[in-house]
């Protein structure tokens, strides 16, 4: 018998209702429920999985209006070195096609703060758009610094135009990289920093925010940090406390693979430690964290693990599975 723990995200059969070119190399997709019913509710920062083909599943941030449950909107960048996902969206999807969505999930929720500082790089603008709308509705002060390769590659600018000088555009071909020393040089109490974009930008913002109050910075990654998945792979034992199973994780296995081989299913999505779908409670043992999702404080606590990619520093891990 196969046990499922925890419950996985909802599956939503959808129809591609509209495809709109938003900038050079970027298209938005509007997805409607195939059933004709409403889409599941979501909040700013949420993302969904698109099951594009067998073995081809990708995550995209929702960037539409959370109050509109008739459809979802996502923005997709055509990656120059696509691993298959963005190429499929840009080259194969057409209006009327049916597609399976999973979610929504929110690992990037807008927390309560006095004010907000948004930093977006390229397609990283997508989760920021509904956050700005929420700040506007709540009367919260905010500013956005939006960087891109050039103006022509920066999507959704028409939607940002009404916000005036609260939005600073920073095309790299004109100004170079975002001026993070100025933007983040002075820590501000009561300010929440939200950043989404390429890995290099996230790493730089993370470094600059080390002097900021704990919890001020919020990042979302869709690819692992450089070197995060590297390390020596040795054999170790995993005890599934809930299921009463003890198993061995081989050097060439992930914890998820070993657990699923034992008949216990863990919901996963990215399998690279970026989405948080497989987060599992550690009851005993020392995790070898290789994810790009948990904060340094969360990793130090050792309370949870991402079993899709992380391993064990101790000979045995006891997991709440």
PDB file of C-alpha atoms in Angstrom:
ATOM      1  CA  UNK A   1       0.000   0.000   0.000  1.00  0.00           C
ATOM      2  CA  UNK A   2       1.258   3.493  -0.849  1.00  0.00           C
ATOM      3  CA  UNK A   3       0.904   6.233   1.768  1.00  0.00           C
ATOM      4  CA  UNK A   4       0.779   9.888   0.750  1.00  0.00           C
ATOM      5  CA  UNK A   5       2.220  12.419   3.186  1.00  0.00           C
ATOM      6  CA  UNK A   6       1.599  15.280   3.192  1.00  0.00           C
ATOM      7  CA  UNK A   7      -1.335  16.049   0.887  1.00  0.00           C
ATOM      8  CA  UNK A   8      -0.179  17.334  -2.474  1.00  0.00           C
ATOM      9  CA  UNK A   9      -1.337  20.498  -4.230  1.00  0.00           C
ATOM     10  CA  UNK A  10      -4.637  20.614  -6.105  1.00  0.00           C
ATOM     11  CA  UNK A  11      -4.659  19.563  -9.759  1.00  0.00           C
ATOM     12  CA  UNK A  12      -6.489  21.982 -12.044  1.00  0.00           C
ATOM     13  CA  UNK A  13      -7.201  21.054 -15.684  1.00  0.00           C
ATOM     14  CA  UNK A  14      -7.110  24.373 -17.543  1.00  0.00           C
ATOM     15  CA  UNK A  15      -7.478  25.827 -21.024  1.00  0.00           C
ATOM     16  CA  UNK A  16      -5.138  28.405 -22.561  1.00  0.00           C
ATOM     17  CA  UNK A  17      -7.580  31.272 -23.111  1.00  0.00           C
ATOM     18  CA  UNK A  18      -5.158  33.975 -24.257  1.00  0.00           C
ATOM     19  CA  UNK A  19      -1.482  34.413 -25.158  1.00  0.00           C
ATOM     20  CA  UNK A  20      -0.126  37.977 -25.193  1.00  0.00           C
ATOM     21  CA  UNK A  21       3.388  39.167 -26.172  1.00  0.00           C
ATOM     22  CA  UNK A  22       4.440  41.365 -23.234  1.00  0.00           C
ATOM     23  CA  UNK A  23       8.059  42.206 -24.168  1.00  0.00           C
ATOM     24  CA  UNK A  24      10.933  40.783 -26.192  1.00  0.00           C
ATOM     25  CA  UNK A  25      11.049  37.089 -25.303  1.00  0.00           C
ATOM     26  CA  UNK A  26       8.159  37.259 -22.810  1.00  0.00           C
ATOM     27  CA  UNK A  27       4.586  36.074 -23.249  1.00  0.00           C
ATOM     28  CA  UNK A  28       1.742  36.044 -20.769  1.00  0.00           C
ATOM     29  CA  UNK A  29      -0.763  33.203 -20.654  1.00  0.00           C
ATOM     30  CA  UNK A  30      -4.289  33.497 -19.341  1.00  0.00           C
ATOM     31  CA  UNK A  31      -5.573  30.155 -18.119  1.00  0.00           C
ATOM     32  CA  UNK A  32      -9.237  29.338 -17.521  1.00  0.00           C
ATOM     33  CA  UNK A  33     -10.673  26.264 -15.769  1.00  0.00           C
ATOM     34  CA  UNK A  34     -11.544  23.500 -18.220  1.00  0.00           C
ATOM     35  CA  UNK A  35     -14.605  22.731 -16.070  1.00  0.00           C
ATOM     36  CA  UNK A  36     -16.012  26.215 -16.559  1.00  0.00           C
ATOM     37  CA  UNK A  37     -15.981  26.632 -12.769  1.00  0.00           C
ATOM     38  CA  UNK A  38     -13.797  29.023 -10.769  1.00  0.00           C
ATOM     39  CA  UNK A  39     -10.053  28.792 -10.347  1.00  0.00           C
ATOM     40  CA  UNK A  40      -8.717  28.108  -6.821  1.00  0.00           C
ATOM     41  CA  UNK A  41      -8.146  31.265  -4.799  1.00  0.00           C
ATOM     42  CA  UNK A  42      -4.615  32.603  -4.361  1.00  0.00           C
ATOM     43  CA  UNK A  43      -2.691  35.457  -2.775  1.00  0.00           C
ATOM     44  CA  UNK A  44       0.212  37.596  -4.059  1.00  0.00           C
ATOM     45  CA  UNK A  45       3.469  35.645  -4.216  1.00  0.00           C
ATOM     46  CA  UNK A  46       1.805  32.350  -5.181  1.00  0.00           C
ATOM     47  CA  UNK A  47       3.013  30.185  -8.030  1.00  0.00           C
ATOM     48  CA  UNK A  48       1.657  27.203  -9.935  1.00  0.00           C
ATOM     49  CA  UNK A  49       3.176  24.203 -11.676  1.00  0.00           C
ATOM     50  CA  UNK A  50       2.453  23.638 -15.346  1.00  0.00           C
ATOM     51  CA  UNK A  51       2.613  20.017 -16.444  1.00  0.00           C
ATOM     52  CA  UNK A  52       3.683  20.664 -20.017  1.00  0.00           C
ATOM     53  CA  UNK A  53       4.485  17.096 -21.054  1.00  0.00           C
ATOM     54  CA  UNK A  54       5.470  13.822 -19.360  1.00  0.00           C
ATOM     55  CA  UNK A  55       8.526  14.616 -17.260  1.00  0.00           C
ATOM     56  CA  UNK A  56       8.318  18.333 -18.131  1.00  0.00           C
ATOM     57  CA  UNK A  57       6.944  20.368 -15.236  1.00  0.00           C
ATOM     58  CA  UNK A  58       7.788  23.998 -14.503  1.00  0.00           C
ATOM     59  CA  UNK A  59       6.851  26.618 -11.900  1.00  0.00           C
ATOM     60  CA  UNK A  60       5.521  30.077 -12.792  1.00  0.00           C
ATOM     61  CA  UNK A  61       4.404  32.950 -10.571  1.00  0.00           C
ATOM     62  CA  UNK A  62       0.816  34.137 -10.792  1.00  0.00           C
ATOM     63  CA  UNK A  63       0.789  37.763 -11.886  1.00  0.00           C
ATOM     64  CA  UNK A  64      -2.871  38.590 -12.446  1.00  0.00           C
ATOM     65  CA  UNK A  65      -5.592  39.844 -10.118  1.00  0.00           C
ATOM     66  CA  UNK A  66      -6.202  37.606  -7.065  1.00  0.00           C
ATOM     67  CA  UNK A  67      -9.831  38.781  -6.919  1.00  0.00           C
ATOM     68  CA  UNK A  68     -10.488  37.413 -10.432  1.00  0.00           C
ATOM     69  CA  UNK A  69     -11.225  33.713  -9.975  1.00  0.00           C
ATOM     70  CA  UNK A  70     -12.323  33.272 -13.584  1.00  0.00           C
ATOM     71  CA  UNK A  71      -8.707  32.870 -14.722  1.00  0.00           C
ATOM     72  CA  UNK A  72      -5.036  32.804 -13.787  1.00  0.00           C
ATOM     73  CA  UNK A  73      -2.274  34.752 -15.545  1.00  0.00           C
ATOM     74  CA  UNK A  74       1.418  33.886 -15.728  1.00  0.00           C
ATOM     75  CA  UNK A  75       4.376  35.396 -17.555  1.00  0.00           C
ATOM     76  CA  UNK A  76       6.934  33.171 -19.271  1.00  0.00           C
ATOM     77  CA  UNK A  77      10.413  34.188 -20.439  1.00  0.00           C
ATOM     78  CA  UNK A  78      11.837  32.320 -23.427  1.00  0.00           C
ATOM     79  CA  UNK A  79      15.118  31.199 -21.881  1.00  0.00           C
ATOM     80  CA  UNK A  80      18.032  31.288 -24.371  1.00  0.00           C
ATOM     81  CA  UNK A  81      19.260  27.979 -22.957  1.00  0.00           C
ATOM     82  CA  UNK A  82      15.866  26.488 -22.207  1.00  0.00           C
ATOM     83  CA  UNK A  83      15.758  23.079 -20.544  1.00  0.00           C
ATOM     84  CA  UNK A  84      12.516  22.510 -22.409  1.00  0.00           C
ATOM     85  CA  UNK A  85       9.887  24.364 -20.382  1.00  0.00           C
ATOM     86  CA  UNK A  86       9.945  27.880 -21.784  1.00  0.00           C
ATOM     87  CA  UNK A  87      10.593  26.598 -25.313  1.00  0.00           C
ATOM     88  CA  UNK A  88       7.478  24.423 -25.029  1.00  0.00           C
ATOM     89  CA  UNK A  89       5.367  27.378 -23.847  1.00  0.00           C
ATOM     90  CA  UNK A  90       6.644  29.757 -26.528  1.00  0.00           C
ATOM     91  CA  UNK A  91       6.745  27.355 -29.457  1.00  0.00           C
ATOM     92  CA  UNK A  92       4.064  24.734 -28.867  1.00  0.00           C
ATOM     93  CA  UNK A  93       1.228  26.118 -26.756  1.00  0.00           C
ATOM     94  CA  UNK A  94      -1.713  27.721 -28.561  1.00  0.00           C
ATOM     95  CA  UNK A  95      -5.002  29.264 -27.510  1.00  0.00           C
ATOM     96  CA  UNK A  96      -7.475  26.470 -26.844  1.00  0.00           C
ATOM     97  CA  UNK A  97      -4.890  23.937 -25.698  1.00  0.00           C
ATOM     98  CA  UNK A  98      -5.638  22.070 -22.485  1.00  0.00           C
ATOM     99  CA  UNK A  99      -2.967  21.920 -19.818  1.00  0.00           C
ATOM    100  CA  UNK A 100      -2.731  20.531 -16.287  1.00  0.00           C
ATOM    101  CA  UNK A 101      -1.891  22.975 -13.501  1.00  0.00           C
ATOM    102  CA  UNK A 102      -0.973  22.178  -9.913  1.00  0.00           C
ATOM    103  CA  UNK A 103      -1.364  24.603  -7.055  1.00  0.00           C
ATOM    104  CA  UNK A 104      -1.397  27.355  -6.179  1.00  0.00           C
ATOM    105  CA  UNK A 105       1.350  27.302  -3.536  1.00  0.00           C
ATOM    106  CA  UNK A 106       2.773  30.329  -1.797  1.00  0.00           C
ATOM    107  CA  UNK A 107       6.337  30.334  -0.491  1.00  0.00           C
ATOM    108  CA  UNK A 108       6.692  34.085  -1.094  1.00  0.00           C
ATOM    109  CA  UNK A 109       3.704  35.563   0.754  1.00  0.00           C
ATOM    110  CA  UNK A 110       3.521  39.266   1.518  1.00  0.00           C
ATOM    111  CA  UNK A 111       4.115  39.653   5.250  1.00  0.00           C
ATOM    112  CA  UNK A 112       2.875  42.535   7.371  1.00  0.00           C
ATOM    113  CA  UNK A 113       5.268  45.516   7.351  1.00  0.00           C
ATOM    114  CA  UNK A 114       5.223  49.299   7.623  1.00  0.00           C
ATOM    115  CA  UNK A 115       6.565  49.710   4.092  1.00  0.00           C
ATOM    116  CA  UNK A 116       7.846  47.589   1.211  1.00  0.00           C
ATOM    117  CA  UNK A 117      10.885  47.691  -1.050  1.00  0.00           C
ATOM    118  CA  UNK A 118      10.504  45.582  -4.185  1.00  0.00           C
ATOM    119  CA  UNK A 119      13.468  44.597  -6.382  1.00  0.00           C
ATOM    120  CA  UNK A 120      12.729  42.768  -9.627  1.00  0.00           C
ATOM    121  CA  UNK A 121      15.077  41.482 -12.292  1.00  0.00           C
ATOM    122  CA  UNK A 122      13.600  40.603 -15.681  1.00  0.00           C
ATOM    123  CA  UNK A 123      10.781  38.064 -15.476  1.00  0.00           C
ATOM    124  CA  UNK A 124      11.063  38.377 -11.678  1.00  0.00           C
ATOM    125  CA  UNK A 125       8.565  41.223 -11.988  1.00  0.00           C
ATOM    126  CA  UNK A 126       5.702  38.709 -12.206  1.00  0.00           C
ATOM    127  CA  UNK A 127       5.124  37.942  -8.491  1.00  0.00           C
ATOM    128  CA  UNK A 128       5.731  41.592  -7.620  1.00  0.00           C
ATOM    129  CA  UNK A 129       2.774  42.903  -9.666  1.00  0.00           C
ATOM    130  CA  UNK A 130       0.006  41.528  -7.418  1.00  0.00           C
ATOM    131  CA  UNK A 131       2.036  42.496  -4.341  1.00  0.00           C
ATOM    132  CA  UNK A 132       1.983  46.105  -5.488  1.00  0.00           C
ATOM    133  CA  UNK A 133      -1.773  45.917  -6.040  1.00  0.00           C
ATOM    134  CA  UNK A 134      -2.200  44.602  -2.493  1.00  0.00           C
ATOM    135  CA  UNK A 135      -0.052  47.396  -1.074  1.00  0.00           C
ATOM    136  CA  UNK A 136      -2.115  49.943  -2.991  1.00  0.00           C
ATOM    137  CA  UNK A 137      -5.365  48.479  -1.679  1.00  0.00           C
ATOM    138  CA  UNK A 138      -4.037  48.545   1.895  1.00  0.00           C
ATOM    139  CA  UNK A 139      -2.544  52.046   1.593  1.00  0.00           C
ATOM    140  CA  UNK A 140       0.967  50.781   2.333  1.00  0.00           C
ATOM    141  CA  UNK A 141       3.980  52.788   1.080  1.00  0.00           C
ATOM    142  CA  UNK A 142       6.215  50.988  -1.397  1.00  0.00           C
ATOM    143  CA  UNK A 143       8.895  51.453  -4.049  1.00  0.00           C
ATOM    144  CA  UNK A 144       9.981  49.236  -6.915  1.00  0.00           C
ATOM    145  CA  UNK A 145      13.387  49.001  -8.579  1.00  0.00           C
ATOM    146  CA  UNK A 146      12.934  47.088 -11.824  1.00  0.00           C
ATOM    147  CA  UNK A 147      16.005  45.972 -13.769  1.00  0.00           C
ATOM    148  CA  UNK A 148      16.227  44.334 -17.175  1.00  0.00           C
ATOM    149  CA  UNK A 149      18.605  43.809 -20.081  1.00  0.00           C
ATOM    150  CA  UNK A 150      17.005  46.678 -22.003  1.00  0.00           C
ATOM    151  CA  UNK A 151      13.669  48.489 -22.047  1.00  0.00           C
ATOM    152  CA  UNK A 152      12.286  46.274 -24.801  1.00  0.00           C
ATOM    153  CA  UNK A 153      12.765  43.185 -22.610  1.00  0.00           C
ATOM    154  CA  UNK A 154      10.988  44.603 -19.549  1.00  0.00           C
ATOM    155  CA  UNK A 155       7.418  43.311 -19.427  1.00  0.00           C
ATOM    156  CA  UNK A 156       4.226  44.809 -17.958  1.00  0.00           C
ATOM    157  CA  UNK A 157       5.513  48.386 -18.015  1.00  0.00           C
ATOM    158  CA  UNK A 158       2.102  49.716 -19.069  1.00  0.00           C
ATOM    159  CA  UNK A 159       0.622  48.298 -15.853  1.00  0.00           C
ATOM    160  CA  UNK A 160       3.288  50.043 -13.803  1.00  0.00           C
ATOM    161  CA  UNK A 161       3.055  53.446 -15.518  1.00  0.00           C
ATOM    162  CA  UNK A 162       0.222  54.776 -13.283  1.00  0.00           C
ATOM    163  CA  UNK A 163       2.468  54.427 -10.221  1.00  0.00           C
ATOM    164  CA  UNK A 164       4.779  57.205 -11.396  1.00  0.00           C
ATOM    165  CA  UNK A 165       8.092  57.768  -9.663  1.00  0.00           C
ATOM    166  CA  UNK A 166       7.524  54.972  -7.149  1.00  0.00           C
ATOM    167  CA  UNK A 167       8.813  52.735  -9.951  1.00  0.00           C
ATOM    168  CA  UNK A 168      12.462  53.079 -10.996  1.00  0.00           C
ATOM    169  CA  UNK A 169      13.330  51.374 -14.295  1.00  0.00           C
ATOM    170  CA  UNK A 170      16.916  50.254 -14.673  1.00  0.00           C
ATOM    171  CA  UNK A 171      17.777  48.915 -18.152  1.00  0.00           C
ATOM    172  CA  UNK A 172      21.210  47.334 -17.963  1.00  0.00           C
ATOM    173  CA  UNK A 173      22.298  48.491 -21.410  1.00  0.00           C
ATOM    174  CA  UNK A 174      21.908  52.103 -20.195  1.00  0.00           C
ATOM    175  CA  UNK A 175      22.755  52.059 -16.478  1.00  0.00           C
ATOM    176  CA  UNK A 176      24.551  48.764 -15.867  1.00  0.00           C
ATOM    177  CA  UNK A 177      23.512  46.564 -12.945  1.00  0.00           C
ATOM    178  CA  UNK A 178      21.007  47.756 -10.362  1.00  0.00           C
ATOM    179  CA  UNK A 179      22.662  50.132  -7.876  1.00  0.00           C
ATOM    180  CA  UNK A 180      22.243  47.860  -4.863  1.00  0.00           C
ATOM    181  CA  UNK A 181      24.759  49.733  -2.658  1.00  0.00           C
ATOM    182  CA  UNK A 182      22.467  52.775  -2.862  1.00  0.00           C
ATOM    183  CA  UNK A 183      19.151  50.888  -2.809  1.00  0.00           C
ATOM    184  CA  UNK A 184      20.083  48.686   0.172  1.00  0.00           C
ATOM    185  CA  UNK A 185      22.964  50.607   1.712  1.00  0.00           C
ATOM    186  CA  UNK A 186      21.005  51.858   4.716  1.00  0.00           C
ATOM    187  CA  UNK A 187      19.010  49.234   6.668  1.00  0.00           C
ATOM    188  CA  UNK A 188      15.473  50.436   7.323  1.00  0.00           C
ATOM    189  CA  UNK A 189      13.513  49.198  10.321  1.00  0.00           C
ATOM    190  CA  UNK A 190       9.937  48.265   9.463  1.00  0.00           C
ATOM    191  CA  UNK A 191      10.705  47.725   5.769  1.00  0.00           C
ATOM    192  CA  UNK A 192      10.213  44.352   4.085  1.00  0.00           C
ATOM    193  CA  UNK A 193      12.452  43.692   1.061  1.00  0.00           C
ATOM    194  CA  UNK A 194      11.037  41.425  -1.645  1.00  0.00           C
ATOM    195  CA  UNK A 195      13.262  40.312  -4.501  1.00  0.00           C
ATOM    196  CA  UNK A 196      12.735  37.979  -7.441  1.00  0.00           C
ATOM    197  CA  UNK A 197      14.925  37.575 -10.497  1.00  0.00           C
ATOM    198  CA  UNK A 198      18.085  35.879 -11.776  1.00  0.00           C
ATOM    199  CA  UNK A 199      20.292  33.999  -9.323  1.00  0.00           C
ATOM    200  CA  UNK A 200      23.074  36.574  -9.486  1.00  0.00           C
ATOM    201  CA  UNK A 201      20.700  39.352  -8.450  1.00  0.00           C
ATOM    202  CA  UNK A 202      19.263  37.276  -5.598  1.00  0.00           C
ATOM    203  CA  UNK A 203      22.743  36.440  -4.306  1.00  0.00           C
ATOM    204  CA  UNK A 204      23.798  40.098  -4.422  1.00  0.00           C
ATOM    205  CA  UNK A 205      20.639  41.288  -2.659  1.00  0.00           C
ATOM    206  CA  UNK A 206      21.022  38.575  -0.032  1.00  0.00           C
ATOM    207  CA  UNK A 207      24.580  39.705   0.657  1.00  0.00           C
ATOM    208  CA  UNK A 208      23.588  43.377   0.883  1.00  0.00           C
ATOM    209  CA  UNK A 209      20.753  42.564   3.301  1.00  0.00           C
ATOM    210  CA  UNK A 210      22.991  40.778   5.818  1.00  0.00           C
ATOM    211  CA  UNK A 211      23.111  44.063   7.760  1.00  0.00           C
ATOM    212  CA  UNK A 212      19.314  44.447   7.679  1.00  0.00           C
ATOM    213  CA  UNK A 213      17.060  43.264  10.526  1.00  0.00           C
ATOM    214  CA  UNK A 214      16.404  39.524  10.634  1.00  0.00           C
ATOM    215  CA  UNK A 215      13.403  38.600   8.544  1.00  0.00           C
ATOM    216  CA  UNK A 216      13.474  41.761   6.434  1.00  0.00           C
ATOM    217  CA  UNK A 217      14.490  39.981   3.231  1.00  0.00           C
ATOM    218  CA  UNK A 218      12.198  37.700   1.252  1.00  0.00           C
ATOM    219  CA  UNK A 219      13.472  35.892  -1.851  1.00  0.00           C
ATOM    220  CA  UNK A 220      11.997  33.453  -4.325  1.00  0.00           C
ATOM    221  CA  UNK A 221      14.260  31.203  -6.356  1.00  0.00           C
ATOM    222  CA  UNK A 222      13.264  28.966  -9.245  1.00  0.00           C
ATOM    223  CA  UNK A 223      16.786  27.609  -9.721  1.00  0.00           C
ATOM    224  CA  UNK A 224      19.299  26.380  -7.119  1.00  0.00           C
ATOM    225  CA  UNK A 225      22.108  28.572  -5.857  1.00  0.00           C
ATOM    226  CA  UNK A 226      25.437  27.863  -7.512  1.00  0.00           C
ATOM    227  CA  UNK A 227      27.021  24.887  -5.775  1.00  0.00           C
ATOM    228  CA  UNK A 228      24.033  24.249  -3.495  1.00  0.00           C
ATOM    229  CA  UNK A 229      23.529  20.682  -4.683  1.00  0.00           C
ATOM    230  CA  UNK A 230      27.186  19.746  -4.495  1.00  0.00           C
ATOM    231  CA  UNK A 231      28.809  17.691  -1.738  1.00  0.00           C
ATOM    232  CA  UNK A 232      29.938  14.205  -0.832  1.00  0.00           C
ATOM    233  CA  UNK A 233      27.183  11.602  -1.112  1.00  0.00           C
ATOM    234  CA  UNK A 234      27.441   8.846   1.482  1.00  0.00           C
ATOM    235  CA  UNK A 235      25.021   6.154   2.604  1.00  0.00           C
ATOM    236  CA  UNK A 236      22.796   6.871   5.616  1.00  0.00           C
ATOM    237  CA  UNK A 237      19.683   5.543   7.332  1.00  0.00           C
ATOM    238  CA  UNK A 238      16.248   7.165   7.403  1.00  0.00           C
ATOM    239  CA  UNK A 239      13.543   6.203   9.866  1.00  0.00           C
ATOM    240  CA  UNK A 240       9.969   7.095   8.868  1.00  0.00           C
ATOM    241  CA  UNK A 241       8.397   7.609  12.282  1.00  0.00           C
ATOM    242  CA  UNK A 242       4.752   7.817  11.158  1.00  0.00           C
ATOM    243  CA  UNK A 243       4.964   4.857   8.775  1.00  0.00           C
ATOM    244  CA  UNK A 244       7.179   2.673  10.968  1.00  0.00           C
ATOM    245  CA  UNK A 245       9.693   2.057   8.186  1.00  0.00           C
ATOM    246  CA  UNK A 246      13.492   2.090   8.355  1.00  0.00           C
ATOM    247  CA  UNK A 247      15.398   2.323   5.087  1.00  0.00           C
ATOM    248  CA  UNK A 248      18.850   2.992   3.671  1.00  0.00           C
ATOM    249  CA  UNK A 249      19.542   5.907   1.329  1.00  0.00           C
ATOM    250  CA  UNK A 250      22.289   4.917  -1.104  1.00  0.00           C
ATOM    251  CA  UNK A 251      24.949   7.406  -2.283  1.00  0.00           C
ATOM    252  CA  UNK A 252      23.250   7.682  -5.692  1.00  0.00           C
ATOM    253  CA  UNK A 253      19.731   8.082  -4.249  1.00  0.00           C
ATOM    254  CA  UNK A 254      17.807  11.041  -2.910  1.00  0.00           C
ATOM    255  CA  UNK A 255      15.764  10.656   0.252  1.00  0.00           C
ATOM    256  CA  UNK A 256      12.618  11.105  -1.846  1.00  0.00           C
ATOM    257  CA  UNK A 257      13.620   8.289  -4.197  1.00  0.00           C
ATOM    258  CA  UNK A 258      14.387   5.924  -1.308  1.00  0.00           C
ATOM    259  CA  UNK A 259      11.171   6.806   0.523  1.00  0.00           C
ATOM    260  CA  UNK A 260       9.025   6.382  -2.577  1.00  0.00           C
ATOM    261  CA  UNK A 261      10.665   3.008  -3.273  1.00  0.00           C
ATOM    262  CA  UNK A 262       9.439   2.008   0.188  1.00  0.00           C
ATOM    263  CA  UNK A 263       5.857   2.891  -0.780  1.00  0.00           C
ATOM    264  CA  UNK A 264       5.551   6.323   0.852  1.00  0.00           C
ATOM    265  CA  UNK A 265       4.818   9.203  -1.504  1.00  0.00           C
ATOM    266  CA  UNK A 266       6.170  12.690  -0.814  1.00  0.00           C
ATOM    267  CA  UNK A 267       4.699  15.441  -3.032  1.00  0.00           C
ATOM    268  CA  UNK A 268       7.490  17.087  -5.046  1.00  0.00           C
ATOM    269  CA  UNK A 269       7.778  19.551  -7.872  1.00  0.00           C
ATOM    270  CA  UNK A 270      11.204  21.051  -8.602  1.00  0.00           C
ATOM    271  CA  UNK A 271      13.369  18.201  -7.191  1.00  0.00           C
ATOM    272  CA  UNK A 272      16.131  20.816  -6.832  1.00  0.00           C
ATOM    273  CA  UNK A 273      15.342  22.320  -3.435  1.00  0.00           C
ATOM    274  CA  UNK A 274      13.800  25.580  -4.617  1.00  0.00           C
ATOM    275  CA  UNK A 275      10.017  25.228  -4.313  1.00  0.00           C
ATOM    276  CA  UNK A 276       9.437  23.944  -0.766  1.00  0.00           C
ATOM    277  CA  UNK A 277       6.807  21.391  -1.832  1.00  0.00           C
ATOM    278  CA  UNK A 278       8.496  18.441  -0.120  1.00  0.00           C
ATOM    279  CA  UNK A 279       9.337  20.185   3.179  1.00  0.00           C
ATOM    280  CA  UNK A 280       9.426  17.522   5.908  1.00  0.00           C
ATOM    281  CA  UNK A 281       9.784  17.711   9.687  1.00  0.00           C
ATOM    282  CA  UNK A 282      12.985  16.277  11.175  1.00  0.00           C
ATOM    283  CA  UNK A 283      12.390  14.566  14.520  1.00  0.00           C
ATOM    284  CA  UNK A 284      15.991  13.512  15.148  1.00  0.00           C
ATOM    285  CA  UNK A 285      19.353  13.741  13.371  1.00  0.00           C
ATOM    286  CA  UNK A 286      21.369  16.429  11.595  1.00  0.00           C
ATOM    287  CA  UNK A 287      20.321  17.314   8.036  1.00  0.00           C
ATOM    288  CA  UNK A 288      22.855  18.107   5.330  1.00  0.00           C
ATOM    289  CA  UNK A 289      20.922  21.005   3.803  1.00  0.00           C
ATOM    290  CA  UNK A 290      21.452  21.423   0.061  1.00  0.00           C
ATOM    291  CA  UNK A 291      18.305  23.360  -0.773  1.00  0.00           C
ATOM    292  CA  UNK A 292      17.997  26.974  -1.902  1.00  0.00           C
ATOM    293  CA  UNK A 293      14.706  27.506  -0.107  1.00  0.00           C
ATOM    294  CA  UNK A 294      15.255  27.561   3.662  1.00  0.00           C
ATOM    295  CA  UNK A 295      16.734  30.603   5.378  1.00  0.00           C
ATOM    296  CA  UNK A 296      20.104  30.266   7.167  1.00  0.00           C
ATOM    297  CA  UNK A 297      18.232  30.402  10.486  1.00  0.00           C
ATOM    298  CA  UNK A 298      15.871  27.607   9.422  1.00  0.00           C
ATOM    299  CA  UNK A 299      18.783  25.464   8.289  1.00  0.00           C
ATOM    300  CA  UNK A 300      20.627  26.039  11.543  1.00  0.00           C
ATOM    301  CA  UNK A 301      17.580  24.952  13.551  1.00  0.00           C
ATOM    302  CA  UNK A 302      17.525  21.577  11.745  1.00  0.00           C
ATOM    303  CA  UNK A 303      13.761  21.318  12.255  1.00  0.00           C
ATOM    304  CA  UNK A 304      12.868  20.616   8.619  1.00  0.00           C
ATOM    305  CA  UNK A 305      14.512  19.217   5.501  1.00  0.00           C
ATOM    306  CA  UNK A 306      13.926  19.243   1.746  1.00  0.00           C
ATOM    307  CA  UNK A 307      14.258  15.501   1.036  1.00  0.00           C
ATOM    308  CA  UNK A 308      14.322  15.979  -2.734  1.00  0.00           C
ATOM    309  CA  UNK A 309      17.947  17.151  -2.577  1.00  0.00           C
ATOM    310  CA  UNK A 310      19.276  17.299   0.989  1.00  0.00           C
ATOM    311  CA  UNK A 311      21.046  14.462   2.769  1.00  0.00           C
ATOM    312  CA  UNK A 312      22.241  13.660   6.295  1.00  0.00           C
ATOM    313  CA  UNK A 313      25.293  14.635   8.334  1.00  0.00           C
ATOM    314  CA  UNK A 314      24.349  12.040  10.955  1.00  0.00           C
ATOM    315  CA  UNK A 315      24.211   8.302  10.414  1.00  0.00           C
ATOM    316  CA  UNK A 316      20.453   8.320  10.973  1.00  0.00           C
ATOM    317  CA  UNK A 317      17.631  10.783  10.279  1.00  0.00           C
ATOM    318  CA  UNK A 318      14.206  10.315  11.837  1.00  0.00           C
ATOM    319  CA  UNK A 319      11.534  12.017   9.748  1.00  0.00           C
ATOM    320  CA  UNK A 320       7.850  12.698  10.436  1.00  0.00           C
ATOM    321  CA  UNK A 321       6.713  10.575   7.505  1.00  0.00           C
TER     322      UNK A 321
END
